[in-house]
Phi, psi and omega in degrees: 000133185270346180223139177281146179232128181266123181288162185242160183280180186301147177250004184300140179248121178287154179288116181246005180093159185299332181290339184259316184225116177251119184301138173079011182240023179301131187288143177285162180302331184290351181272000183231127185258020180294153176293150182302137174256148181271112181290156180290163183305120178081000182299137187271003191255150182278129172263152004269335189302313187274008173241340180294130183100000177296125181250352186249010174060034174245017176057036175202161176255123181229182178300327179300318178295319180296319179298317179298320182290321177300318179296335184264008180308131181093348179294137182236166176307131180096342177287154173299134180091356180299319183301329183287340184237000185302327182298339181259011171280077194286341174263003173054041179255008176081015179211140176275116183236173180299329178295325176294320178296316180298317180297315181297323181299330180287348181266003171275133183283088187199129177207110180261020175276187180300145180234132176240132181290324184294124180068014178292134175271170175300321179296317176303316181294317180297316178302314183290321178292320179296328180275354181081010179288326176215177178226167176297322178299316180294319177300315182296315177299319181293319177293320176299323178294321178293320177299314181296323184281325193246333192292325180251014184293128170224127175201194184300322180277342183232075185293348180222136180286151175295313183056042185268344184240130176274316180206158176246162180284344177055231184296326178299321177293318178295323178295318178296322178295318179297322178295322177296317179299319180295319179294323178298318179294316182293321183273347185077017180166179182284154176283324176212175179290349177264354186302119177084358182276126179287129187238140175253130178240145178301145187278032163246004173269126176296136175223129185289347182246001176216145178296160178236106186263341188057026178078013186243132188298320183283355176252015186295342178251024180285089179264102182284156180284331188236166170275152166300154180307316181294322177294321176303317178297321178297315179294320177301327180280357179091004178293151176262118178281101190280317190197166174251130185266149177292163183202163171294134186312125182063018182060036191286314189212197189260004184274339188054057176251126189221163185238004184306320185253019186243158171285154178308136181092357179228170182207173175235159179237147176267138181255150173283131180292350179270320179223096190298338179286351183252153175292153175281002182087166182217176356278349182273042184294325178295319175298315181300311182293318185291318181288321178298322181274008178061045173263002177196166183279310182221146182238160174227136174234188173226154187221120173254315179222018179143006193285351167267318189282327177295304179294334174294318179292317181293334189240021173055047179243165170268126178235135177244121167262105185288167168310133179299117183110351177289323178240131183297141175267000182298127180088008172251126180301124189275158167244311176202104189293344175293340184232344185298142168200149172265160179189167184279151173226116192218171180275345179219158176294321181298321177296322179295321178295315178300316182294319182296325179306325188280344192242004175277169177140152179278128183236118180299340178278354174224087187304334181299334182293344180295338182290345182279354182309123178077005184245004184249126180290163176303319176209133175291344178293342179293348180263003183281068184256122181289359175245020186298331182285339186299124177083003181271163176237121183237124184256160172216146176271124181305325184292345183263001181275325179079193186235358180300130187299317180295314181298315180298316179299313182292322180293320178296321177293321179298319178301317179294320180294318178297319178297319179296333178274004174103004178273154170258120181263126187245119177274133177247106190286329183249124179277120179301148182302324181293326176289319177301318178297321179295316180292334181271350179294132184286173178281150177282355188296330181293310187270345186255339191303308183300312181300312185288325178295321178301322179294315178300316181301316182291326189259338189230328190298136176307128182302338182277353177281121187281333183275098191242027174200163179296325178296318179295325177296315178298315182294337182293339183076357182269060179230157177303129181307133179092354183259354184302320181294324177295315179295324179297318179293325177289326178293337182277352180296126182273161175305323179294318177299318179299313182296318179297314179301313183299326178292310183288321182290320177299319177295320180297320179294315179298318179294324179296318178297317179298319182295317180291319178299321178294321178295317178299316181292318182300321183256009179054052185257146172275329184199165170253153176225153179191161176291138175294330180185192173257174177302116182049041178195164178268172181225108178052227181247023184307318187293344183280343187299317180290306181294332181273006171234343186077004185273152186281153177219142175240127180251128187223141182303136175239012174130182185230161175291144178277173181298336182269356181265174194303315181233086184307133178086350181294135181270153174223138181253152171264133179249136178242129182235138180220184181301161177305137180064027175259026180306320181299313177304311183295322177298317178298314179298314181295322180296314179301312179298315180299314182294329181281336188244322178048060185279338184296140172236152177273141179293125187289343182285351184229068184284181178297139170284167179303135180071015175246000000 
């Protein structure tokens, strides 16, 4: 195990009467404006709401805190013992009253009210599991049932299949869920906020219990011995690896066209659950479609030049492209390691923060991760402050907004919403030449793919897989139709070309980071914002800003096209970019915006199954 995890005490809630605890009414984080608190190492609770009022110094609210507060009823400022309970004077009136006890009870992660799988967050699942309303095994079975019912469904209402899942964990996933349930019982609560939560990972992440095809047919039986570093982190956190999601072959482009399940010479496409005639985006389109359609709890994709943020925008999800090096790439089939990174794709910002916590860490197999030393908070959930936008300055380059009518309308509304939340939005009319150069820098996938794939083949590929070079892959005929010539040109890149490219491209990335930092400093900005794309389409070179600087970006829904616009219901995301290792800042900004606007909608074509 690469990270230590501290177990937590019991979450059981004693019956205190309706005045103290009302089932199903636990308050959301947005109802508390306290400054973020730093949770303890491995702590499973969301700050600030679910840590405010902690009296036992374990960075969570439990029955022990509630018992102490009940004993202190009537205590006032100046009384002996006030200091020990003052943190739970939640209405700040200088006296511990029944209302404080009732408020504190809502901060225990426990809810024995009705539970619905559709649109359930990790927090919803934890509350229900802690209350005994559901279990990880039941959650896993229910998601497997949804995959079976919906992923390949075609009928009058569903003219095109989603095709979002390549394989499921089956019994191995159920066994992991049962182990999580047993650990919850033994520990009296979850080990982390991911404990027992079913997770879908893109099928370029190595998993020891499911093959890793990278969307390619001749690799469909690539059973690796080990998990990718990020998958290892998920399992350490108690997450259930539910399934592997489809992707554009080799994470190549935005179409999500793959050959894993096809005969040579043919391919399949992933559909968006909102508009089935449209692609789910790429390359992490399977993750995008499956999480949007509620076929899994939390998803993970990978991003070289937009492959997390495009499907997040198309499918109304939150996507985080972390600082390059925050999450190890070891065990993820590469496209271009100068830009590759894995990251979460989720239905809420809080889920993305919870997910990101599990996959950071220094990995000797990915030396770039050493740069994160001292730059990673104990928990990204500590930034989930509903007032995070207040007093901030967020800039945008006019040239990155584009002219699409839907995008412009939604972006203008986003500016107003950010302003209403206390941010100052700063328009930058002239794009500096250094930023233009950064946006114009090409992707590393052309010159790096062969070199980086050879390393993966040597270090990770199942020895029984016969196609062990890019040339052998081309010769297999198992490629997306029309791409053989592209792969052939990439196969022709010489070691000298690769070395030359890495020198110039590395310099361009470093210069890009300097240019963005200078822009932020010149205008006294906390972050930049821009549309992630247009409805079911990209916008200029916006997606290159993050990979061509190595800086993190968070993409969050900013609304949908109306019935009178070109593609009714199509989603568009707002992207926020900040300095390297500023994920916490960006998560806070995105959370505040999300809580104030709540733009995500669930796709109506994939409702709850019976008893879900």
